[in-house]
Tab-separated table of C-alpha atoms and ligand atoms in Angstrom:
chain	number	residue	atom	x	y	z
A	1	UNK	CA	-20.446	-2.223	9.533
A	2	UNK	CA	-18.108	-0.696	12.263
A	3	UNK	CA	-14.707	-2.289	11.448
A	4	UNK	CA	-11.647	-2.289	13.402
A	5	UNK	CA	-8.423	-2.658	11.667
A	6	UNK	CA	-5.789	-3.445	14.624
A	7	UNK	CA	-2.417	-3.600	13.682
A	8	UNK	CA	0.734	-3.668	15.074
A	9	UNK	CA	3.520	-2.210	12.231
A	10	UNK	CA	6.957	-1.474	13.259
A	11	UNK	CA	8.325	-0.850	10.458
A	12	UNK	CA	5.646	0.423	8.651
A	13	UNK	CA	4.563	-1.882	5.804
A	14	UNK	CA	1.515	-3.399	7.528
A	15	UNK	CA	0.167	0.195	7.956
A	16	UNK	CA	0.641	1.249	4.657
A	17	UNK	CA	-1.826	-1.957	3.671
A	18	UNK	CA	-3.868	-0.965	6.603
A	19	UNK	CA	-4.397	2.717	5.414
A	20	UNK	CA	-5.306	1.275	2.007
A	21	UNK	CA	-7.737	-1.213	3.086
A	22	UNK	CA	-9.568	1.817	5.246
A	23	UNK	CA	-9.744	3.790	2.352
A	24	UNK	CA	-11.339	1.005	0.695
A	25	UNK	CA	-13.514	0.057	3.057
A	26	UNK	CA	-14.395	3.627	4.148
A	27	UNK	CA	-15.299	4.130	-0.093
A	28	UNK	CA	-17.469	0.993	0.343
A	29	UNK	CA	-19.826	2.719	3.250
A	30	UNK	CA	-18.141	0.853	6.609
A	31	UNK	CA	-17.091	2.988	9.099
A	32	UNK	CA	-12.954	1.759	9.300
A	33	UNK	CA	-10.771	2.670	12.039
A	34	UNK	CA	-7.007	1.365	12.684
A	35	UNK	CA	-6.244	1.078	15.990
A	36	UNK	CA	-2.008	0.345	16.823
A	37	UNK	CA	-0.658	-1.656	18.982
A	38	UNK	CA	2.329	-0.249	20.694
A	39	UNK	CA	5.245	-1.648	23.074
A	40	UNK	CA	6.923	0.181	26.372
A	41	UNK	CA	10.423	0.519	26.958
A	42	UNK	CA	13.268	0.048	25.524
A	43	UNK	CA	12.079	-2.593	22.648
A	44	UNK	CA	13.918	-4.427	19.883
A	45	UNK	CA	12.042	-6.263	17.240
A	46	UNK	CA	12.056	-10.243	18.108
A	47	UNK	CA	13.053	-8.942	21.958
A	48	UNK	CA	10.560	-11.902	24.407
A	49	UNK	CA	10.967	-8.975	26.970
A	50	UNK	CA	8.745	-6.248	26.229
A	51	UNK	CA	4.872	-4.995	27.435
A	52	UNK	CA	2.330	-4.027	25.403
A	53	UNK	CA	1.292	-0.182	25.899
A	54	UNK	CA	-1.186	0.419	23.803
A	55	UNK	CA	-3.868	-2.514	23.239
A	56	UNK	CA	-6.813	-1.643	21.655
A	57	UNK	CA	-10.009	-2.481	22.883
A	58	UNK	CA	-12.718	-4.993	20.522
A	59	UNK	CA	-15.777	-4.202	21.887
A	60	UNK	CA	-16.766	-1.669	19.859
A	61	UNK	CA	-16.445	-3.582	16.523
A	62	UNK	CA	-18.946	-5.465	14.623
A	63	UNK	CA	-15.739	-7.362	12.281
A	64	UNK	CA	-11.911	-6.922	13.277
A	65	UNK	CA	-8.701	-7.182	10.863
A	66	UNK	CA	-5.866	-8.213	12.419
A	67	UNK	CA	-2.785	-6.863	10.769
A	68	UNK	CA	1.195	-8.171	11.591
A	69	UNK	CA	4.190	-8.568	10.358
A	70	UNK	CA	6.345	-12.304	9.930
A	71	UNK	CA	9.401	-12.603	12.186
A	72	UNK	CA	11.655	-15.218	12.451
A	73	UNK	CA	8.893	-17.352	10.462
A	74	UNK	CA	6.221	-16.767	13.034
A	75	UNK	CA	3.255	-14.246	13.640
A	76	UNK	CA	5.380	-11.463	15.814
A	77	UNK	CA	5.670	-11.866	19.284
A	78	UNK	CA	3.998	-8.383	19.642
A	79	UNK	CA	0.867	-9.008	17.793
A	80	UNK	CA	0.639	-12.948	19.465
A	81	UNK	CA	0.769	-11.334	23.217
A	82	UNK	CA	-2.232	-8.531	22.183
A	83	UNK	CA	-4.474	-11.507	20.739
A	84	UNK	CA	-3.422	-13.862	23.816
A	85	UNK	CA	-4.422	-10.716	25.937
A	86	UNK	CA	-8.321	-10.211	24.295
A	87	UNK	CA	-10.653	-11.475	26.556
A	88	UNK	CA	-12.928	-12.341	23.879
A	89	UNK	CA	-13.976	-12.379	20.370
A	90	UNK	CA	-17.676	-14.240	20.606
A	91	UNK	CA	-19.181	-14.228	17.312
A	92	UNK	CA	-17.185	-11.581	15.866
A	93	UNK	CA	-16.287	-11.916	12.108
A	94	UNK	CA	-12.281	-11.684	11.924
A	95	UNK	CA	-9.476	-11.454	8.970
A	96	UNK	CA	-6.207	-11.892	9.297
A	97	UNK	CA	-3.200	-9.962	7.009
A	98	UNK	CA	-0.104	-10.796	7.479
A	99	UNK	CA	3.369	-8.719	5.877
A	100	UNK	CA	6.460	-11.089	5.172
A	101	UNK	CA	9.884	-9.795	3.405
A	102	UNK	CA	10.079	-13.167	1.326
A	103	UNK	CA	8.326	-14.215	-1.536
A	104	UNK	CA	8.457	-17.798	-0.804
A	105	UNK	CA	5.745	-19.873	1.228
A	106	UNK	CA	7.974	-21.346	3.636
A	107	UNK	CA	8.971	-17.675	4.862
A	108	UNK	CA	6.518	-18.049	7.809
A	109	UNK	CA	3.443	-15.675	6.098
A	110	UNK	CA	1.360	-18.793	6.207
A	111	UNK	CA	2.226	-20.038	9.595
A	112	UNK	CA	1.506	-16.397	11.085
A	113	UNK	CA	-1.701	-16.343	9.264
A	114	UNK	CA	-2.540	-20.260	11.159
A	115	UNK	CA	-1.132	-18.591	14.425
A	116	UNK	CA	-3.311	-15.916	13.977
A	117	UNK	CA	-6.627	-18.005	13.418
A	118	UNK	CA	-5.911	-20.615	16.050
A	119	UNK	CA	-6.050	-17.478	18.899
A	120	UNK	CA	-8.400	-15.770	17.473
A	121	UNK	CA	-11.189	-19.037	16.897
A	122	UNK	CA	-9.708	-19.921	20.603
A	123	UNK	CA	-11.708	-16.716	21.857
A	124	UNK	CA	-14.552	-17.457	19.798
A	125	UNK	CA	-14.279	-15.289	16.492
A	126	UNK	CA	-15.743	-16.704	13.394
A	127	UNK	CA	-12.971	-16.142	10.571
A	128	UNK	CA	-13.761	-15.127	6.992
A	129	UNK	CA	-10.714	-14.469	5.130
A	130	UNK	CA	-6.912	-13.763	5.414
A	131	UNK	CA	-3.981	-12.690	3.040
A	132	UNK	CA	-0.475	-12.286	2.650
A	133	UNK	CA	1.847	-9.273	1.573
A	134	UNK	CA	5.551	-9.990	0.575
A	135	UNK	CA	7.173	-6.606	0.583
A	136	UNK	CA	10.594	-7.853	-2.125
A	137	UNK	CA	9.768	-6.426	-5.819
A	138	UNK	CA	8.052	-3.362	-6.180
A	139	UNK	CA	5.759	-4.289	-8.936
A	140	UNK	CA	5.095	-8.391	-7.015
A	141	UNK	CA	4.210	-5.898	-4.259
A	142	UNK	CA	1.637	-3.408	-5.558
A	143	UNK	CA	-0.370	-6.384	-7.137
A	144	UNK	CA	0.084	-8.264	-4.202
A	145	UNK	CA	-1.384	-5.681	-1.965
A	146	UNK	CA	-4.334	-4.654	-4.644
A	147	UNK	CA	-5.041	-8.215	-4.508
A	148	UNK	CA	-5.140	-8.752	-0.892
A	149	UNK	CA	-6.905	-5.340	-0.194
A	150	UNK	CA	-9.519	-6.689	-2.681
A	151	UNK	CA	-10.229	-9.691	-1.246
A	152	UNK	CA	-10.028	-8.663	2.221
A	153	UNK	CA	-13.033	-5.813	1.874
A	154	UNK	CA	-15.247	-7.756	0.024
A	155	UNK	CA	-15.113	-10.747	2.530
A	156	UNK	CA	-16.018	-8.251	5.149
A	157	UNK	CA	-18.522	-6.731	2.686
A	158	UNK	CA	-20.665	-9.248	3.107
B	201	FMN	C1	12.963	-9.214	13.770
B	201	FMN	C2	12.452	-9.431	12.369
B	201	FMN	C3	12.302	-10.721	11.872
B	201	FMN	C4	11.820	-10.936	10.552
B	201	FMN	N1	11.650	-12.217	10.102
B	201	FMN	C5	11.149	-12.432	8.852
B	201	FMN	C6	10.915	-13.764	8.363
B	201	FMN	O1	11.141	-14.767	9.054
B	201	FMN	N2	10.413	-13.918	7.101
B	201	FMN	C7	10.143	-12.840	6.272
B	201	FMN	O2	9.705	-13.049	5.127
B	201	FMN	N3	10.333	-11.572	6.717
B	201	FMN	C8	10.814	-11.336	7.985
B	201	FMN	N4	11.002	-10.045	8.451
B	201	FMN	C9	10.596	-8.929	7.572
B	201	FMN	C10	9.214	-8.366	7.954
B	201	FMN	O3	8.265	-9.410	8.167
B	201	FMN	C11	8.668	-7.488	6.825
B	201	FMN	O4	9.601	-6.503	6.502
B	201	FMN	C12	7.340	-6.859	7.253
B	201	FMN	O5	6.664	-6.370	6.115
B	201	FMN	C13	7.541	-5.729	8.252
B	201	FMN	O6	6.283	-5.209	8.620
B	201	FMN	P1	6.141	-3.835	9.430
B	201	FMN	O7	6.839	-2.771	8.618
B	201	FMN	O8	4.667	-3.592	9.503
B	201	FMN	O9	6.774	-4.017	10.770
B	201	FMN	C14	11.485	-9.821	9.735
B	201	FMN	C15	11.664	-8.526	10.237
B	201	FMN	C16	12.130	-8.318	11.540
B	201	FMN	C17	12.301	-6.904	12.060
């Protein structure tokens, strides 16, 4: 399967998940490409006034993952303008990840992840799977992401 893992990382931590979940994915036989989505101008994280620069196109993909990081409790503006911008996503399988700071539910991880779905099904993808990284604790974090990276390549495995 040709798999597109679009992310948009500013500080990092959702690509380092992203360049794990390739490797996995690339080990399991899919061809797995990350695609980022980058901002013009003079930007500052949580900023409403930016443009998107770089926004990578679907089309290509047979299954997408859709990688972001939590700010102020919500999916980041960044990543909700790309997915707002697709023109469509008919019939194409879709997972979500999502990296938070907190460990605690109520730290917006799950409300990104709903964001994310609600656009995505809105433009017609079918969604198979999603997961959460909270980046506090070192050792929370490595299982967290083994887990997550797990479960995110074999829903797309199938
Ligand atoms: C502007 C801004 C707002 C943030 N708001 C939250 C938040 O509400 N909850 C949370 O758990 N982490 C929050 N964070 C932390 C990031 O979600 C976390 O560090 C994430 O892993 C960063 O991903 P990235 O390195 O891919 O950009 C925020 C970070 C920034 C820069």
């Amino acid at each position: 399967m040709n798999i597109g893992i679009i992310i948009f990382s500013h500080t990092g931590n959702t690509n380092s998940v992203a360049l794990k979940l390739k490797y996995k994915l690339s080990a399991a036989g899919h061809s797995a490409n990350i695609e980022r989505i980058t901002v013009g101008g003079e930007y500052r994280p949580g900023s409403k006034n930016f443009q998107l620069k770089i926004k990578p196109k679907v089309d290509i993909y047979d299954a997408l993952i859709f990688g972001a990081p939590v700010w102020a409790f919500s999916l980041s503006t960044v990543m909700k303008s790309y997915l707002m911008q697709i023109e469509s996503l008919k019939n194409k399988k879709v997972a979500c990840l999502v990296t938070e700071f907190f460990p605690f539910k109520w730290m917006g991880g799950n409300r990104a992840v709903a964001e994310m779905k609600k656009i995505c099904e809105s433009k017609g993808a079918v969604i198979c799977g999603s997961g959460v990284v909270n980046w506090a604790g070192v050792n929370r974090r490595k299982k967290r992401i083994n887990h997550v990276v797990e479960k995110l390549s074999r829903i797309l495995h199938v």
